[in-house]
Short mmCIF file of C-alpha atoms and ligand atoms in Angstrom, two decimals:
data_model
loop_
_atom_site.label_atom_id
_atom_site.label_comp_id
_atom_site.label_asym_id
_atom_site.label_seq_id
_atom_site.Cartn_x
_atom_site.Cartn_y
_atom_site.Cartn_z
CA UNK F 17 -11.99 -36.65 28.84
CA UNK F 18 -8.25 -36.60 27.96
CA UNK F 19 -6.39 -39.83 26.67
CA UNK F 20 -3.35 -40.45 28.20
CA UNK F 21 -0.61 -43.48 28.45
CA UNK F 22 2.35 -43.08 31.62
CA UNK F 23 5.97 -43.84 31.07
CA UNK F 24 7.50 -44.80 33.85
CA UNK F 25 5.67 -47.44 36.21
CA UNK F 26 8.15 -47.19 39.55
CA UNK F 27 6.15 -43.81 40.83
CA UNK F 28 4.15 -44.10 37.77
CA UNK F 29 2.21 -46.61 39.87
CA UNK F 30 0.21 -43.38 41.48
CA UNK F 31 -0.41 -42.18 38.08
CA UNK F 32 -2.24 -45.48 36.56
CA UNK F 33 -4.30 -45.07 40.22
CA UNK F 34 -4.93 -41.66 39.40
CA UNK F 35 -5.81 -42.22 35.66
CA UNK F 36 -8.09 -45.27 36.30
CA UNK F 37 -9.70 -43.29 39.26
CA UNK F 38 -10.94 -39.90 36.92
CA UNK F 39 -13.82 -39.14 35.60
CA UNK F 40 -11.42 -36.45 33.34
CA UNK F 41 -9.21 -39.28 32.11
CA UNK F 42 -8.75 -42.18 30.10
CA UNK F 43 -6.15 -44.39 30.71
CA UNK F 44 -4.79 -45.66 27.16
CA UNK F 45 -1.62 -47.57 27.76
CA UNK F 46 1.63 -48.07 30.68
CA UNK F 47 5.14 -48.45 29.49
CA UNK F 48 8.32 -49.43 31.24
CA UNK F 49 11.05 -51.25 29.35
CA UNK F 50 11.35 -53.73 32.84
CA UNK F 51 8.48 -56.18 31.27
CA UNK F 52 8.46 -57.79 34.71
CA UNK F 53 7.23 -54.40 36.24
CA UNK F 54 4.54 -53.67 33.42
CA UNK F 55 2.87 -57.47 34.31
CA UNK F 56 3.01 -56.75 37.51
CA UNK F 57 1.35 -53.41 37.51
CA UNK F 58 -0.86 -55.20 34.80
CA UNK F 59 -2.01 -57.20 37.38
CA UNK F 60 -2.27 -54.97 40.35
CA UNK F 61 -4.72 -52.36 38.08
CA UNK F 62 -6.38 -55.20 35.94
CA UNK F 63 -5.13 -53.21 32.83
CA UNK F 64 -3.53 -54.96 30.60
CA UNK F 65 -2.70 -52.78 28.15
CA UNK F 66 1.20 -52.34 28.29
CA UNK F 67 4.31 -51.81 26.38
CA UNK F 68 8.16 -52.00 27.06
CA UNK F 69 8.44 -49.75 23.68
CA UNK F 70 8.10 -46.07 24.21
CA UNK F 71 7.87 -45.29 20.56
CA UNK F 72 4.58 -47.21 20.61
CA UNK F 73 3.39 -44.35 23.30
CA UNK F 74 4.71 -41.92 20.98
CA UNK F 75 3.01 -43.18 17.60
CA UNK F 76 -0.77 -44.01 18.88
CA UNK F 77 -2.70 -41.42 17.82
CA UNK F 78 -5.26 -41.90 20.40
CA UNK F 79 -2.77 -40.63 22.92
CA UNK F 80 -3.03 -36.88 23.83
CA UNK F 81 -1.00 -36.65 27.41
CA UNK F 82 1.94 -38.55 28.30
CA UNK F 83 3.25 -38.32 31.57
CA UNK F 84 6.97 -39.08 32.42
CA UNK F 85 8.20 -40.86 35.83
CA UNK F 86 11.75 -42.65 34.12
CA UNK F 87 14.64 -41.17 36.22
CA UNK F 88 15.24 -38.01 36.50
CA UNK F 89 18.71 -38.11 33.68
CA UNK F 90 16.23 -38.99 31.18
CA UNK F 91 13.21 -36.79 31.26
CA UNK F 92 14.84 -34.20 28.57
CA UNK F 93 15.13 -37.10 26.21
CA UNK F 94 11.39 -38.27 26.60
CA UNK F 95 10.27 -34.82 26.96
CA UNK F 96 11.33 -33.94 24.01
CA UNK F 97 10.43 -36.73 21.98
CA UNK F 98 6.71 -36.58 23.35
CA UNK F 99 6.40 -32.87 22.01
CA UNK F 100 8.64 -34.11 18.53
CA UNK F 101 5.26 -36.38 18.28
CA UNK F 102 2.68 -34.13 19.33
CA UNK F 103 1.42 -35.21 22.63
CA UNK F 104 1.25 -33.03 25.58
CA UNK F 105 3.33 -33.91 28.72
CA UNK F 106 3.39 -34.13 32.00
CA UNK F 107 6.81 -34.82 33.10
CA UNK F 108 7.28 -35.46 37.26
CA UNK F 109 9.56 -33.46 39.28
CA UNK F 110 12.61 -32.74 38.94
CA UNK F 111 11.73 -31.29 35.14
CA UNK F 112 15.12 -31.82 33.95
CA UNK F 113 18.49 -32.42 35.78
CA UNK F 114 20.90 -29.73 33.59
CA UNK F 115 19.56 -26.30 32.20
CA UNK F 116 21.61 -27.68 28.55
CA UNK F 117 18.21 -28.95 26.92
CA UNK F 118 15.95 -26.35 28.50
CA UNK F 119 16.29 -24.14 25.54
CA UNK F 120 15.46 -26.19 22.84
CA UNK F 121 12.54 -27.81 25.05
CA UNK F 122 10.97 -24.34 25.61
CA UNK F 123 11.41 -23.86 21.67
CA UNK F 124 9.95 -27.48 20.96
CA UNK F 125 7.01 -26.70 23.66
CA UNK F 126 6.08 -23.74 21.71
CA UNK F 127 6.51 -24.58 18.21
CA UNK F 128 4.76 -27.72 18.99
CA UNK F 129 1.53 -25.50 20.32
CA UNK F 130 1.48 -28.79 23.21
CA UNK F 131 1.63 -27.86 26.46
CA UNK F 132 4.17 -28.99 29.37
CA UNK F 133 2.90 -29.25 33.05
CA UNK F 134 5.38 -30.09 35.29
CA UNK F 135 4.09 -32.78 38.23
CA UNK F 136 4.96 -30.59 41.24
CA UNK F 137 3.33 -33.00 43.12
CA UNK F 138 4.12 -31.39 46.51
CA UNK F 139 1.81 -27.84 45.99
CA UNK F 140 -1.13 -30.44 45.11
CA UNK F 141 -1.79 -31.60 48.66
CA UNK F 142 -4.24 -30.83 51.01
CA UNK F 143 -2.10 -29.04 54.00
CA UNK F 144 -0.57 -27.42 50.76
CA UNK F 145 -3.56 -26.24 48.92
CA UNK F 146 -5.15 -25.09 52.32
CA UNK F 147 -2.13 -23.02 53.15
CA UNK F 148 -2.11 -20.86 49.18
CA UNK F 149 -5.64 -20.31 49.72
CA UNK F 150 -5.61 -18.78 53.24
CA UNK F 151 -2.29 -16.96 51.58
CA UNK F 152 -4.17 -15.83 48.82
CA UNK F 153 -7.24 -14.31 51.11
CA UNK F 154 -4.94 -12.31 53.10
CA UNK F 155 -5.09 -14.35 55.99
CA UNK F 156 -1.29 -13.88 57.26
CA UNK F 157 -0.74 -10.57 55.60
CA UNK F 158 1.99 -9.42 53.54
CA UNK F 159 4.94 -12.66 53.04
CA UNK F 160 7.58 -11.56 55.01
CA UNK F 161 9.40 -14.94 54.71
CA UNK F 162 9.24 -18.56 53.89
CA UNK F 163 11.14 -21.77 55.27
CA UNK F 164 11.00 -25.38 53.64
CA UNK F 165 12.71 -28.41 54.24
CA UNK F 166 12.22 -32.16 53.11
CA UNK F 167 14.41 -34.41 55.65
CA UNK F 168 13.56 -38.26 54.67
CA UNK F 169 14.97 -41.26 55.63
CA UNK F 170 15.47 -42.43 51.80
CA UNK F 171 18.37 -44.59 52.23
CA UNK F 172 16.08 -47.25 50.78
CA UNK F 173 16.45 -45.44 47.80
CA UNK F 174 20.28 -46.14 47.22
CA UNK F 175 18.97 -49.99 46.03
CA UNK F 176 17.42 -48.14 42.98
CA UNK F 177 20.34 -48.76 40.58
CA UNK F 178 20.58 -44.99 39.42
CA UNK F 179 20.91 -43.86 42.55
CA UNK F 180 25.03 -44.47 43.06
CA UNK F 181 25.32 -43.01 39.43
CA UNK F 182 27.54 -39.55 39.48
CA UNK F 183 24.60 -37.63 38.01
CA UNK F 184 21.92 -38.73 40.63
CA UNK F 185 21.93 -35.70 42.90
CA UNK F 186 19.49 -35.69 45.86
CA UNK F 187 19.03 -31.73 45.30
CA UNK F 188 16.94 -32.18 42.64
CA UNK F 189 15.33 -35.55 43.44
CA UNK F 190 14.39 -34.16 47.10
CA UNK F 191 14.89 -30.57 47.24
CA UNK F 192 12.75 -29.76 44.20
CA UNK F 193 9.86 -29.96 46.37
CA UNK F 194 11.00 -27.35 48.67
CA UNK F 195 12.49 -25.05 46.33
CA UNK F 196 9.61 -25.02 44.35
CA UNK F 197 7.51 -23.96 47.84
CA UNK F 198 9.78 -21.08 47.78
CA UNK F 199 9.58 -20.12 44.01
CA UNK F 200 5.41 -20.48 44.52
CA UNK F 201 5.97 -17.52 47.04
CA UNK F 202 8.95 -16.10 46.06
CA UNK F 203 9.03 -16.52 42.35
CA UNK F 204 12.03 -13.73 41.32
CA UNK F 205 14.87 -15.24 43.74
CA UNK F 206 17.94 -13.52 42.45
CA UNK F 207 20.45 -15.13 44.89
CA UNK F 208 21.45 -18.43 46.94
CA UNK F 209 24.27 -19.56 48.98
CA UNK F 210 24.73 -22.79 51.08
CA UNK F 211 26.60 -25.74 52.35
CA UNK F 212 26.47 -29.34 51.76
CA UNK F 213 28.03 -32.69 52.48
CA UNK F 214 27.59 -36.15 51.80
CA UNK F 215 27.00 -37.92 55.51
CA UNK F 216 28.93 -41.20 56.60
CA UNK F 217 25.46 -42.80 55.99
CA UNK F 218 25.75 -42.04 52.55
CA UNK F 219 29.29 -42.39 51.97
CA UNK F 220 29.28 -46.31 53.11
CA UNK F 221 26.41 -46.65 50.45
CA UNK F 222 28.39 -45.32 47.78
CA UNK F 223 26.62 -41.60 47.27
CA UNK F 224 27.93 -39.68 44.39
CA UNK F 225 26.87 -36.39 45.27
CA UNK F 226 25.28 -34.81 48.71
CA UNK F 227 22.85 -35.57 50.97
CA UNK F 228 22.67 -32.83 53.40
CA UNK F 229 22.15 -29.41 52.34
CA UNK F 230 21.08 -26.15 54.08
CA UNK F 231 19.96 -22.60 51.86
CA UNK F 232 19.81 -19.21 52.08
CA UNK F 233 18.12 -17.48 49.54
CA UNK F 234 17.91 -13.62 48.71
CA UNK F 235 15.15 -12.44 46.46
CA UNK F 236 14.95 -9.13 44.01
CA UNK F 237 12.88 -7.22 46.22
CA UNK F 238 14.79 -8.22 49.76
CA UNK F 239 12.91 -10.56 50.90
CA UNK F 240 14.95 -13.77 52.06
CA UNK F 241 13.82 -17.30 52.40
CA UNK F 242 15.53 -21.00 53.34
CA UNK F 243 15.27 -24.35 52.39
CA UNK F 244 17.49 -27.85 53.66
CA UNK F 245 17.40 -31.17 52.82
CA UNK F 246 18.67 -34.57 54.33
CA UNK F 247 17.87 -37.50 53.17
CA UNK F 248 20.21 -40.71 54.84
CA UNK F 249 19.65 -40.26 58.10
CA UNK F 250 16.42 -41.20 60.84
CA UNK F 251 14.03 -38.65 60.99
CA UNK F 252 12.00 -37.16 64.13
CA UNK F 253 8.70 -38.70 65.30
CA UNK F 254 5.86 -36.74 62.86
CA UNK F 255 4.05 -35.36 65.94
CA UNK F 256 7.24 -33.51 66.45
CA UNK F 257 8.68 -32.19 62.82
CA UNK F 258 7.03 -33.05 59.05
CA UNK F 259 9.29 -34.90 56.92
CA UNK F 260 8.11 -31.77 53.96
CA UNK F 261 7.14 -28.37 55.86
CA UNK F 262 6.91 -25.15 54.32
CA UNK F 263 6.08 -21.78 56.72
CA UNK F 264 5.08 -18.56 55.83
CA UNK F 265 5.88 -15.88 58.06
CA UNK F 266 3.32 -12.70 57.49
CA UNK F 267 3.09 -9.40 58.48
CA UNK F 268 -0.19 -10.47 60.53
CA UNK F 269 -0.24 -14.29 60.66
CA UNK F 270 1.77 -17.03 60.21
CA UNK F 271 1.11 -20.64 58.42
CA UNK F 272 2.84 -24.03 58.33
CA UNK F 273 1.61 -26.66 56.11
CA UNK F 274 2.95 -30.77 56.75
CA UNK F 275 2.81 -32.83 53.89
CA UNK F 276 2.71 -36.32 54.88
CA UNK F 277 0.76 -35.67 57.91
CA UNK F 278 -1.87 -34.15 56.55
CA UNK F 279 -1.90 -30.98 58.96
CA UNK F 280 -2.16 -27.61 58.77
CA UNK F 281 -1.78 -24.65 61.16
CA UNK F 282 -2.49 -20.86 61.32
CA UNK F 283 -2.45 -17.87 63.10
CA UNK F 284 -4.53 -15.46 61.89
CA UNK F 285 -4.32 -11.86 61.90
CA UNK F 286 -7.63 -11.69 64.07
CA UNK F 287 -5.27 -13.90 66.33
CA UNK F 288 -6.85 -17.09 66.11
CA UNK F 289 -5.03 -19.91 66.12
CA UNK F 290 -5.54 -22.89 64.70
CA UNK F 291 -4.54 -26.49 64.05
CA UNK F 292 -6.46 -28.46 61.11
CA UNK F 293 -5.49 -32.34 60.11
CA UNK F 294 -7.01 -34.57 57.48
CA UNK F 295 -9.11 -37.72 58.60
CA UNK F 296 -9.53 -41.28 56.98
CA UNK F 297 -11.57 -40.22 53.65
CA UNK F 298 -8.35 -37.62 53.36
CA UNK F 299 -5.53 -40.56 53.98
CA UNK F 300 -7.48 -42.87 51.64
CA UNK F 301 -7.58 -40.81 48.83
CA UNK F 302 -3.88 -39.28 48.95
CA UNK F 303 -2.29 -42.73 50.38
CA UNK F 304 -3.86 -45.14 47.83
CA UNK F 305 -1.19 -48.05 48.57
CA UNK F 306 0.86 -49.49 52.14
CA UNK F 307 3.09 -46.68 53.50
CA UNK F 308 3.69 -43.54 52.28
CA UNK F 309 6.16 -44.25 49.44
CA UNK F 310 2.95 -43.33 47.14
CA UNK F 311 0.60 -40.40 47.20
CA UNK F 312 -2.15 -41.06 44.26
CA UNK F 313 -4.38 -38.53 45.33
CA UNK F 314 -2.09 -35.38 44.74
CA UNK F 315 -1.46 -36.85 40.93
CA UNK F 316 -5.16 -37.37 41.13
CA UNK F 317 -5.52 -33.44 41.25
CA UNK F 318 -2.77 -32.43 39.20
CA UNK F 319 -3.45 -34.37 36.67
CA UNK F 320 -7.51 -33.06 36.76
CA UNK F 321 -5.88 -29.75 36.78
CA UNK F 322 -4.22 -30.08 33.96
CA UNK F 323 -6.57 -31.87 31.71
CA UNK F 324 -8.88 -28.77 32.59
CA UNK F 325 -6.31 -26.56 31.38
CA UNK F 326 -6.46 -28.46 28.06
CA UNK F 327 -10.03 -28.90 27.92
CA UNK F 328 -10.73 -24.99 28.97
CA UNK F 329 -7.62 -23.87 26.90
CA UNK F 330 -5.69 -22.40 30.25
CA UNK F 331 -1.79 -22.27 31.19
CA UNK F 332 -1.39 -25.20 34.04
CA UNK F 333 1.26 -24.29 36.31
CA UNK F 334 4.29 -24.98 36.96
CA UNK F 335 4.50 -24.88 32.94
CA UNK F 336 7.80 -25.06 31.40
CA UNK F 337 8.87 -21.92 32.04
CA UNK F 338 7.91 -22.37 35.65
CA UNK F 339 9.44 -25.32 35.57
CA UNK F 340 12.83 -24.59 34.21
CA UNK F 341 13.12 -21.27 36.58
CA UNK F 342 13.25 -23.96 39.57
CA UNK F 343 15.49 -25.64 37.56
CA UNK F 344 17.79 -22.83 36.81
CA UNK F 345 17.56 -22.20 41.31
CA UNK F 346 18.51 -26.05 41.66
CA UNK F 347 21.51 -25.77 39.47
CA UNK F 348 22.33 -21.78 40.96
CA UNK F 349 22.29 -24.20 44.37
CA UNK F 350 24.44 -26.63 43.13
CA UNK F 351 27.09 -24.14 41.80
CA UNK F 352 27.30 -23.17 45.41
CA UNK F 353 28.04 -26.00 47.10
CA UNK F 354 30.80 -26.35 44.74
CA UNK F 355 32.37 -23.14 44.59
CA UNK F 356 31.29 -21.56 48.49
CA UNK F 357 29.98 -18.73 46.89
CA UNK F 358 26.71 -16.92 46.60
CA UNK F 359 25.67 -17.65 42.67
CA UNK F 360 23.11 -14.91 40.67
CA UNK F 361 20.23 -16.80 39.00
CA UNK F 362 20.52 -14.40 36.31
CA UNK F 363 24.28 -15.56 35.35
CA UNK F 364 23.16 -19.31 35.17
CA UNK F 365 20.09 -18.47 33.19
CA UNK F 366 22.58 -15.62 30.88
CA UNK F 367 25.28 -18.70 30.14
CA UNK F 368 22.20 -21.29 28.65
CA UNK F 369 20.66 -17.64 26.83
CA UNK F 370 17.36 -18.33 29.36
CA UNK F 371 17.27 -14.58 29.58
N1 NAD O 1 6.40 -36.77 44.64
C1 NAD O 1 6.83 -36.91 43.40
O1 NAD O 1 6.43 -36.17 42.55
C2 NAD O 1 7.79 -38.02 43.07
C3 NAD O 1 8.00 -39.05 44.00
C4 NAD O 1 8.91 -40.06 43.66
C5 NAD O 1 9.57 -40.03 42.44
N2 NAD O 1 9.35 -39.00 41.58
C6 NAD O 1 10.11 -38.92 40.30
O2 NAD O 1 9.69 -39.99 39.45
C7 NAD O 1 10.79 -40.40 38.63
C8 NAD O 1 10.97 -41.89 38.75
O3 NAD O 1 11.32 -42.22 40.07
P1 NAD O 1 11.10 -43.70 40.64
O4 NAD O 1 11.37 -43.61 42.08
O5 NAD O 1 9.81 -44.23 40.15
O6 NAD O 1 12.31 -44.46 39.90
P2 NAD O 1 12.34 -45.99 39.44
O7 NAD O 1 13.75 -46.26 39.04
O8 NAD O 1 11.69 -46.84 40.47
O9 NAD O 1 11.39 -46.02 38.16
C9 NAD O 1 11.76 -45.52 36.91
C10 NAD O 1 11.24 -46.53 35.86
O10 NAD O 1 11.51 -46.00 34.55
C11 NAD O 1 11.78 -47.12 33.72
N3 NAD O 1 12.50 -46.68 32.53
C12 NAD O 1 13.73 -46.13 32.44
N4 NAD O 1 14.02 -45.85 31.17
C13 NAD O 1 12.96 -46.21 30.42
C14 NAD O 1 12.67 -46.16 29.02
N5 NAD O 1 13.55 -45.65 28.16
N6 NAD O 1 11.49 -46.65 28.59
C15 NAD O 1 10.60 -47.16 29.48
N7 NAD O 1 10.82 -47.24 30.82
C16 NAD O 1 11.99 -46.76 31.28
C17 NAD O 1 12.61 -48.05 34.61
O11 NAD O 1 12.59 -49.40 34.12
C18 NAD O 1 11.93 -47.89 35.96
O12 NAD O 1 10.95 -48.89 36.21
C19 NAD O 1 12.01 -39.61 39.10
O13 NAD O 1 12.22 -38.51 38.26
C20 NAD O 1 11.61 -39.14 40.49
O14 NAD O 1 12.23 -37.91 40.87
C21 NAD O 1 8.46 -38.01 41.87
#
């Protein structure tokens, strides 16, 4: 059983639900500096052992794991400290927002001798999982290609207060997911080109950077892939299109996992076809709270996962170098919306000496 304390208690909230709900973990403290938050997350868990300090995280020696959900601008900072102080650290998606700090954290992670899982929550759910495995038996064949998107309706989101800031950018927040799908597939992407634009939804709100994006990506051996993105306006009705899909296209089959409904389908190469969803014991273990805002049950199994991989001394992945590689893609994808042209990998990874 691994100790562990979260940072972080907006999404953080799946990760006490998580925590309290494992046999593999022991819930040690919560932290948020909004004290309002910690009492009433206090009071939702009946645990009532919070902070608004993180250095008191970072100085119990009882704590082994600390997982990071602060915003996105700020998970260098606490990444860095955890692994200054010896824990090991799960830090959410996006890993970090700016490739600046990646060397020094991949320095820190090994010098350190912690490890650094990143919380891809996405490749942790069911439709998800289902879909590698078939992949992985040969179900579909060779991968010929691979599509992703995440369109939400988030413009709830532009109430959090660091969502307006310049830095927040909605292709890391949201398109980590999907560009991680790809890199799970398609790990050595050597090129990208898109568009993007901010929408009059998210203009009137006060949006910094875009919220509509479409990609093309080109990878070392050929082999092409896309992702898109859109995030302030209505979305379709979920019978119709997933909010997160990702589709593999084989040489003898073809898959397409749906994240929030909890539905798979295949085609096989013996031909079948076939349609799988998730029923109530599913829902109530990956949708812990009202809505879907929170998905426990996904943090549930990374989180097992990765106190396995410190218990059984394995690499949990997306590690850090996993992690920053998707990184590296974002920001590749974000130099081409701003210049219109197609950006190498390599170059971005060459100019912060990733390679
Ligand atoms: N599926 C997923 O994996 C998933 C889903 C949603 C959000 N996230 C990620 O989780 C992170 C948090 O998102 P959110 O929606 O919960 O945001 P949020 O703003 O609701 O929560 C962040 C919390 O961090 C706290 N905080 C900030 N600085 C702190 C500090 N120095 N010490 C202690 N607490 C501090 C804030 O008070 C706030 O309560 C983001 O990186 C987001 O991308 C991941």
């Amino acid at each position: 059983m691994q100790n562990i304390a979260i940072l972080g208690l907006g999404e953080g909230r799946s990760t006490i639900s998580a925590s309290l709900a494992s046999k593999k973990l022991n819930l040690v403290k919560i932290c948020d500096k909004n004290e309002e938050l910690c009492k009433q997350r206090a009071e939702e868990f009946n645990f009532h052992f919070y902070t608004t300090d993180y250095n008191e995280l970072l100085t119990d020696p009882a704590i082994e794991i600390i997982a990071i959900y602060t915003p996105d601008h700020l998970h260098a900072e606490h990444v860095k400290q955890a692994l200054l102080h010896g824990k090991h650290v799960v830090c959410t998606k996006p890993f970090i927002d700016d490739l600046s700090t990646a060397r020094e954290l991949i320095e820190l992670a090994q010098s350190s001798g912690k490890k650094v899982f990143i919380g891809q929550s996405s490749r942790f759910f069911e439709p998800m999982k289902r879909q590698r495995t078939d992949f992985d038996n040969g179900i579909i064949g060779e991968l010929i290609t691979i599509e992703a998107h995440y369109h939400a309706d988030h413009r709830w989101f532009l109430e959090k207060e660091w969502a307006l800031r310049d830095d927040f950018k909605w292709l890391y927040g949201g398109l980590s997911h999907p560009a991680d799908f790809i890199r799970w597939y398609l790990p050595d992407i050597e090129e990208v080109m898109g568009y993007g634009m901010i929408s009059s939804n998210g203009k009137k709100a006060g949006l910094k950077n875009e919220d509509t994006m479409h990609f093309i990506f080109k990878a070392k051996d050929g082999r092409i892939a896309r992702v898109s993105g859109v995030y302030t306006s209505p979305t379709q009705p979920p019978t119709r299109d997933s909010g997160m899909t990702c589709i593999l296209r084989g040489t003898e089959g073809a898959s397409q996992a749906d994240y929030h409904e909890l539905r798979y389908s295949v085609t096989t190469k013996e031909g079948e076809e076939k349609i799988i969803t998730w029923g109530d014991k599913h829902k109530d273990y990956y949708f812990r709270f009202s809505g879907q805002s929170h998905h426990a049950g996904e943090y549930q199994n990374y989180l097992e996962y990765f106190a396995d991989s410190i218990e059984q001394n394995f690499v949990a992945y997306p590690d850090i170098k996993e992690g920053i590689g998707t990184v590296a893609l974002l920001q590749a994808m974000d130099r081409t919306l701003k210049t219109g042209k197609i950006i190498k990998i390599n170059d971005v990874l060459k100019e912060y000496s990733l390679i």
